[in-house]
PDB file of N, CA and C and ligand atoms in Angstrom:
ATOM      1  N   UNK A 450      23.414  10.021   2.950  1.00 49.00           N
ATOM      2  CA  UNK A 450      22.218  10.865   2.740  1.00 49.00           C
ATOM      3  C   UNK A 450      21.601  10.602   1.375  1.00 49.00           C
ATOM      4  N   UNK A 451      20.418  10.404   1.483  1.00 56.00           N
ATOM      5  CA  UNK A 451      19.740  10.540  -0.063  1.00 56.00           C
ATOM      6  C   UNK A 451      18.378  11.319  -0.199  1.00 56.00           C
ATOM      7  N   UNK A 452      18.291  11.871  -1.218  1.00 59.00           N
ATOM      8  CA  UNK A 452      16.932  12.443  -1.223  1.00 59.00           C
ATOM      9  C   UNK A 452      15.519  11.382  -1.734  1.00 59.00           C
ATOM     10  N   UNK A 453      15.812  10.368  -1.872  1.00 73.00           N
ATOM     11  CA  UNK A 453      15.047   9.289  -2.507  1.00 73.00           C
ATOM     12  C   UNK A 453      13.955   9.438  -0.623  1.00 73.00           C
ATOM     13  N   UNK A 454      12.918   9.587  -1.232  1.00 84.00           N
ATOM     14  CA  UNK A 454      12.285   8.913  -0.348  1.00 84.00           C
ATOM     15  C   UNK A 454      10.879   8.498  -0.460  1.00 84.00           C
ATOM     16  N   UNK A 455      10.479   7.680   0.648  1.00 92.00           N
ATOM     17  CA  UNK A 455       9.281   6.686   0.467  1.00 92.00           C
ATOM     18  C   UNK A 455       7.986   7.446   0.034  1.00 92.00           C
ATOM     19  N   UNK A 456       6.913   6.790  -0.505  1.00 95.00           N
ATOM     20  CA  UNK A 456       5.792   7.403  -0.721  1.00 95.00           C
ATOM     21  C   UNK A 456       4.938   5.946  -0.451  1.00 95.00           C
ATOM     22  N   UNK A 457       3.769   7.157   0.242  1.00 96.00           N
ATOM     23  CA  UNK A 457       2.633   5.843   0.616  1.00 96.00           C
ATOM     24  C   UNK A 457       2.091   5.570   0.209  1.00 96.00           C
ATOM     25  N   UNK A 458       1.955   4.258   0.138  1.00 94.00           N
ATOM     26  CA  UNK A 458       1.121   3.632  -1.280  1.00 94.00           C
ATOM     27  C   UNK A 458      -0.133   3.619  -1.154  1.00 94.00           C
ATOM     28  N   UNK A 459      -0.962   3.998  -0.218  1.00 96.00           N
ATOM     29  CA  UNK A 459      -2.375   4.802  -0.283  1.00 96.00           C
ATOM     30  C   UNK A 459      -2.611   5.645  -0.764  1.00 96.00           C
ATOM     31  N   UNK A 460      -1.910   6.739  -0.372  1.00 97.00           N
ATOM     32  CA  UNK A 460      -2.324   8.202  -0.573  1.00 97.00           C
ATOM     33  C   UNK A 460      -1.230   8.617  -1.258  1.00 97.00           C
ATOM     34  N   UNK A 461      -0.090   8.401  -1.823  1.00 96.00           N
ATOM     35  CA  UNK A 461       1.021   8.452  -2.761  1.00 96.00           C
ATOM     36  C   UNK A 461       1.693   9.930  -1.952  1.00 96.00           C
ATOM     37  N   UNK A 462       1.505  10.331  -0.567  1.00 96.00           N
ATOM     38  CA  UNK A 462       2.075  11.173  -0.571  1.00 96.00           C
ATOM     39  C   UNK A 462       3.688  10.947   0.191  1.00 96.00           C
ATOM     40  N   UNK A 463       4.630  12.064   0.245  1.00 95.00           N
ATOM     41  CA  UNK A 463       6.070  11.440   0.277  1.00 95.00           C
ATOM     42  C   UNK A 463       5.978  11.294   1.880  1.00 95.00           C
ATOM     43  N   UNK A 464       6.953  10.194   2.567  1.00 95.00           N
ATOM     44  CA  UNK A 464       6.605  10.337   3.556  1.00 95.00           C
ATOM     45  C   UNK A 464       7.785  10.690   4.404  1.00 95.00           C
ATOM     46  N   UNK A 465       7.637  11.278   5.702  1.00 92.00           N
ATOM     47  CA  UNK A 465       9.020  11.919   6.085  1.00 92.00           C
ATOM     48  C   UNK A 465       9.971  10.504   6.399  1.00 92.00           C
ATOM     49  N   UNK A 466      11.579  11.169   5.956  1.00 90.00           N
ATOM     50  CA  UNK A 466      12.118   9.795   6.807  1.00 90.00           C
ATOM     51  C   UNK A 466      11.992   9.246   8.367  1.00 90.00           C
ATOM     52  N   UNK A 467      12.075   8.005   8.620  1.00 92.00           N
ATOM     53  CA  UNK A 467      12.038   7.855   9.682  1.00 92.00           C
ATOM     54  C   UNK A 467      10.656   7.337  10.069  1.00 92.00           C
ATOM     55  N   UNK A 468       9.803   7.927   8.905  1.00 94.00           N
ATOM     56  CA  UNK A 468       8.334   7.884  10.034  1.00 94.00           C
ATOM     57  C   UNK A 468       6.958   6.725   8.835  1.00 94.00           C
ATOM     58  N   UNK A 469       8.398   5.900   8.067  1.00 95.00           N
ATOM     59  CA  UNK A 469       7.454   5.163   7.396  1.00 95.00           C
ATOM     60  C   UNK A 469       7.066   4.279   8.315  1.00 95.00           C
ATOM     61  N   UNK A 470       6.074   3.214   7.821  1.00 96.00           N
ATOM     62  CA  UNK A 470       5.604   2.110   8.289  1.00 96.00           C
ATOM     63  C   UNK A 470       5.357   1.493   7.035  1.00 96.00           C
ATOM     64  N   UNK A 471       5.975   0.370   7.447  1.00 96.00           N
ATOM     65  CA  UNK A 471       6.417  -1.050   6.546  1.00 96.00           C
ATOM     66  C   UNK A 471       5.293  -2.145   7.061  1.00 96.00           C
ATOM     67  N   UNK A 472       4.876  -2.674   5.762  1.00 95.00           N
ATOM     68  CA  UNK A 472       3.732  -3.623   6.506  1.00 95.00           C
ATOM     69  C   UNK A 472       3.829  -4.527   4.766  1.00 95.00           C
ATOM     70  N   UNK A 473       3.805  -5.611   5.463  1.00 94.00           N
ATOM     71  CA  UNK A 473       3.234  -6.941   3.902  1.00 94.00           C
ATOM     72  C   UNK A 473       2.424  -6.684   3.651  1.00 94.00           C
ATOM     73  N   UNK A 474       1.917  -5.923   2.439  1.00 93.00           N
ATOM     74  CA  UNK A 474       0.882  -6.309   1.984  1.00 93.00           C
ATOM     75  C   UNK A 474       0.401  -6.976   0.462  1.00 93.00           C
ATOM     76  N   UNK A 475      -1.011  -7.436   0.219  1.00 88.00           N
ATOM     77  CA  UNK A 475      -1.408  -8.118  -0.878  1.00 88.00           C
ATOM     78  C   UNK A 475      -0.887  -7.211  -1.982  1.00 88.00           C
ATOM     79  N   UNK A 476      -0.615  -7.825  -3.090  1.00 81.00           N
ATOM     80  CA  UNK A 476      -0.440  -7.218  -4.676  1.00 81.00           C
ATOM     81  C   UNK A 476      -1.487  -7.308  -5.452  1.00 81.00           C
ATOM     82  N   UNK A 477      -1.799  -6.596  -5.952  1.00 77.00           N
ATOM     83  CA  UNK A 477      -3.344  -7.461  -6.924  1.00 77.00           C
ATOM     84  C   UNK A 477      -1.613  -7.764  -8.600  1.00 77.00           C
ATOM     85  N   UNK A 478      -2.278  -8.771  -8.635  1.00 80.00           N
ATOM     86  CA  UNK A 478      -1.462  -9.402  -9.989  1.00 80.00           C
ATOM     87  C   UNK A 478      -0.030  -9.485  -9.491  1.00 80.00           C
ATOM     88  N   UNK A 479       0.293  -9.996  -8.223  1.00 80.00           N
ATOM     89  CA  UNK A 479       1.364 -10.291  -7.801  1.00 80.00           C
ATOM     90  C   UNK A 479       0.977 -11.427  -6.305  1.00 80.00           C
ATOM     91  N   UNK A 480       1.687 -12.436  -6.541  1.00 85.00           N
ATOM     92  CA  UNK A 480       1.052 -13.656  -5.162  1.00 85.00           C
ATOM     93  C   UNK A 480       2.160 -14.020  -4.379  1.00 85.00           C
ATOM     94  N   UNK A 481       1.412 -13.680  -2.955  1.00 88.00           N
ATOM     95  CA  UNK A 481       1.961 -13.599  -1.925  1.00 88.00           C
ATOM     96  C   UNK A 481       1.954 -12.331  -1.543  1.00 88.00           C
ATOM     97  N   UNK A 482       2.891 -12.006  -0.553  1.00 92.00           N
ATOM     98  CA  UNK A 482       3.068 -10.459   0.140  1.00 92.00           C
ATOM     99  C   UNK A 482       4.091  -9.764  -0.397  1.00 92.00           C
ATOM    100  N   UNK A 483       4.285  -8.130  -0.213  1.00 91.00           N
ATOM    101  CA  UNK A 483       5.366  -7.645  -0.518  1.00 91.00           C
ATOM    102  C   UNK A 483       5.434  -6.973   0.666  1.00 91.00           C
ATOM    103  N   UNK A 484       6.566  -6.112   1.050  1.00 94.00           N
ATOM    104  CA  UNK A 484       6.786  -4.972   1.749  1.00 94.00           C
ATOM    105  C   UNK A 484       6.743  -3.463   1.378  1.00 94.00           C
ATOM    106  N   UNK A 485       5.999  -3.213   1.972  1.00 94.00           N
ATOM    107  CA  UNK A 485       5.502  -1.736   1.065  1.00 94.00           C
ATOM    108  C   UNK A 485       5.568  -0.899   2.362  1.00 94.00           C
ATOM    109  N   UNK A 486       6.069   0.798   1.885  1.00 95.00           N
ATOM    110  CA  UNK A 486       5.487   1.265   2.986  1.00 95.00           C
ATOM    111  C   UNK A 486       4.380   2.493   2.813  1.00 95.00           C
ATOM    112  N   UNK A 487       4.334   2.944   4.230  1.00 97.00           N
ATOM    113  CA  UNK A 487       3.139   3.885   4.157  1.00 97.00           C
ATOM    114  C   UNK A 487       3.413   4.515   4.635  1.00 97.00           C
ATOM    115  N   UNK A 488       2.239   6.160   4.937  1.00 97.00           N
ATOM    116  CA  UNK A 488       2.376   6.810   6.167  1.00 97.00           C
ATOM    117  C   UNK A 488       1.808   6.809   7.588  1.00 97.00           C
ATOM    118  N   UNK A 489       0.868   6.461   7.892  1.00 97.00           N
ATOM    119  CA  UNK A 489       0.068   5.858   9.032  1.00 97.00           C
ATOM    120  C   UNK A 489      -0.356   4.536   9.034  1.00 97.00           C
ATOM    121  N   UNK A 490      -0.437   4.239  10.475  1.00 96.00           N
ATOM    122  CA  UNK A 490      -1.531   2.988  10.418  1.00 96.00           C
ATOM    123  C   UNK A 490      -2.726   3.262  10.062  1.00 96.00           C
ATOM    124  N   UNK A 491      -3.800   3.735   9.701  1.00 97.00           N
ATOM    125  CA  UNK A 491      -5.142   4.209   8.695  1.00 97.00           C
ATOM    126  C   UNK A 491      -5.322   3.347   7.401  1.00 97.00           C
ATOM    127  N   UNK A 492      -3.745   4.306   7.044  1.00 97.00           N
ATOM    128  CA  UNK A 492      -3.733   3.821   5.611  1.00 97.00           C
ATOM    129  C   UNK A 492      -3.381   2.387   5.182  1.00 97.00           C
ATOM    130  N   UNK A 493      -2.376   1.642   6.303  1.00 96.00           N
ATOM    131  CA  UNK A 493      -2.326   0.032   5.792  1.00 96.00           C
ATOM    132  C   UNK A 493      -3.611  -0.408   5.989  1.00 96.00           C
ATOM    133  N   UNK A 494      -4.776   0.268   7.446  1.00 96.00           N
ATOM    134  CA  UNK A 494      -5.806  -0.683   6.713  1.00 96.00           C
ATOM    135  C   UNK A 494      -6.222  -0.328   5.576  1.00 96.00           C
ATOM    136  N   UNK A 495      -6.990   0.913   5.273  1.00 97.00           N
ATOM    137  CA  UNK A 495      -7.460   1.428   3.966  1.00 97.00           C
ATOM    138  C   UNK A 495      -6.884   0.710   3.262  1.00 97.00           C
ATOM    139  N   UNK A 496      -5.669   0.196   2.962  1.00 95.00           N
ATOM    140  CA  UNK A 496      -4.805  -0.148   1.507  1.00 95.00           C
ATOM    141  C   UNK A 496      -5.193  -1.825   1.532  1.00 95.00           C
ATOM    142  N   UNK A 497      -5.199  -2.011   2.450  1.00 93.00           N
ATOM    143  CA  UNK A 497      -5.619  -3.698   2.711  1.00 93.00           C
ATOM    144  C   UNK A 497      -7.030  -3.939   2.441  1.00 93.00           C
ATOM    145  N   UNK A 498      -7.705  -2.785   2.694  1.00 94.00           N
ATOM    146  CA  UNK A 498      -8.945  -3.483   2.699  1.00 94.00           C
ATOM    147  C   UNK A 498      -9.101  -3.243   0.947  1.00 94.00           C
ATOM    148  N   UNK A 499      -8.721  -2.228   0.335  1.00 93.00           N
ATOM    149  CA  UNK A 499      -8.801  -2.088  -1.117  1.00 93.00           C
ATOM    150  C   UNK A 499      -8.268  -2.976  -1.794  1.00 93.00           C
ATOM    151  N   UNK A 500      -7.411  -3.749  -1.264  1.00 90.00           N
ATOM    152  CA  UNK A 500      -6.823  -4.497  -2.526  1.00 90.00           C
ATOM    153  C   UNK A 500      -8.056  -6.124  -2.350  1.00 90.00           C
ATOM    154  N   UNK A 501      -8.572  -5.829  -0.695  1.00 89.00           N
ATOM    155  CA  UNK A 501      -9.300  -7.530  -0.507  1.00 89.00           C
ATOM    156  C   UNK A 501     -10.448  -7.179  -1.252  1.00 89.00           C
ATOM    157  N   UNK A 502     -11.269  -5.912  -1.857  1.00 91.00           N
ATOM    158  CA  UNK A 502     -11.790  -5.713  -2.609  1.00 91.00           C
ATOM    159  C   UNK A 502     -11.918  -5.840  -3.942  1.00 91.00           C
ATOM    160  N   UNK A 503     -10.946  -5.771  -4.369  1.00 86.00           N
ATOM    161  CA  UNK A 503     -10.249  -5.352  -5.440  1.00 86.00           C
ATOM    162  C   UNK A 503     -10.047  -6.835  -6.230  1.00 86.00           C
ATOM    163  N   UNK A 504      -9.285  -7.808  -4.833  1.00 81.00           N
ATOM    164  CA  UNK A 504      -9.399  -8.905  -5.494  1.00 81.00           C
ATOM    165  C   UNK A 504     -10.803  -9.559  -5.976  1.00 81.00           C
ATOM    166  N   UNK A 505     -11.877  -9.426  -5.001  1.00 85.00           N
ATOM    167  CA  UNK A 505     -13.106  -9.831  -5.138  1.00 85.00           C
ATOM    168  C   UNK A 505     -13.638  -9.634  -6.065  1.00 85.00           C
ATOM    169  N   UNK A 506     -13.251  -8.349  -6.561  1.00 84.00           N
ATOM    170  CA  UNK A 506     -14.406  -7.442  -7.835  1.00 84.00           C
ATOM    171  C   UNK A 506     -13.824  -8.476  -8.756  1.00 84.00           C
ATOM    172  N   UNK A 507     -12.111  -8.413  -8.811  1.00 76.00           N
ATOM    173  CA  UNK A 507     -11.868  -9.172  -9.906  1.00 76.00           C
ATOM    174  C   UNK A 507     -11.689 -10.790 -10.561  1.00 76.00           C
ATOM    175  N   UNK A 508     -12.397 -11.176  -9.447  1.00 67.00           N
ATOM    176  CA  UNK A 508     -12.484 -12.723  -9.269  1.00 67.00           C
ATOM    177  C   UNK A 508     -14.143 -12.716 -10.025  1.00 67.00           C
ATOM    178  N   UNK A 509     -14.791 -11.898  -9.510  1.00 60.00           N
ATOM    179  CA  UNK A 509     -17.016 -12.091 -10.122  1.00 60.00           C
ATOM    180  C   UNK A 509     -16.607 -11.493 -11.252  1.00 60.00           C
ATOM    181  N   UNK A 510     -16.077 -10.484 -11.399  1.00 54.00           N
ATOM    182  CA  UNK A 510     -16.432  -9.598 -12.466  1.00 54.00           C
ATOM    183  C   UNK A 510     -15.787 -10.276 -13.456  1.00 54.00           C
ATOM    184  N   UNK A 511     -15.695  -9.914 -15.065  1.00 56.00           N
ATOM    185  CA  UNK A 511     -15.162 -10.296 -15.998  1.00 56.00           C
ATOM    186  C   UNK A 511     -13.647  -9.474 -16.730  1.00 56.00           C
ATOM    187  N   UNK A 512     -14.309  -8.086 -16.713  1.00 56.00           N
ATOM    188  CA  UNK A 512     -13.530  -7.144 -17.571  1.00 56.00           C
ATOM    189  C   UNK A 512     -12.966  -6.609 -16.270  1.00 56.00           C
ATOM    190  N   UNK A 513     -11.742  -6.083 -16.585  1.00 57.00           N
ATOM    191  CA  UNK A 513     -10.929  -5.485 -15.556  1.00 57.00           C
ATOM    192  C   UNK A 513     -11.264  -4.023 -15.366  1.00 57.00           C
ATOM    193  N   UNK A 514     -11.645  -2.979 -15.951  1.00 56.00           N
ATOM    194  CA  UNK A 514     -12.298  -1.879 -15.432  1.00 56.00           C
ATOM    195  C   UNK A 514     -13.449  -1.685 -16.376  1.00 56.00           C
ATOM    196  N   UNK A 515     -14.428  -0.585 -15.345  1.00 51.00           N
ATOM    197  CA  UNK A 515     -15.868  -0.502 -15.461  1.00 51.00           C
ATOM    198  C   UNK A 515     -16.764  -1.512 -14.962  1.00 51.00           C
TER     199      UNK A 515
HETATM  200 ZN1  LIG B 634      -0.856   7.629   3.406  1.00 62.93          ZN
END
């Protein structure tokens, strides 16, 4: 038994055991995939599509925030 448990890396909220979902996804400042989990399927897209954003902004843009 442990009380450690997952939080979704969208919405950072804790998620019950049992009911994560594990999905590869992008790192921004990390290459290749990791395994991360979440709480719904919603949120891996939401989280996917933010980081393919995320990379974009930071590929045109110069400064890293603003
Ligand atoms: Zn979530």
């Amino acid at each position: 038994m442990t009380l450690f448990r997952k939080k979704c890396l969208y919405c950072k909220k804790k998620i019950e055991k049992g009911k994560e979902i594990f999905r590869d996804v992008k790192t921004p400042g990390f290459i290749g995939t990791k395994e991360k989990a979440f709480c719904c399927e919603e949120h891996t897209e939401s989280y996917e599509k933010e980081v393919e954003e995320h990379l974009k902004n930071s590929k045109s843009g110069g400064s890293c925030c603003g």
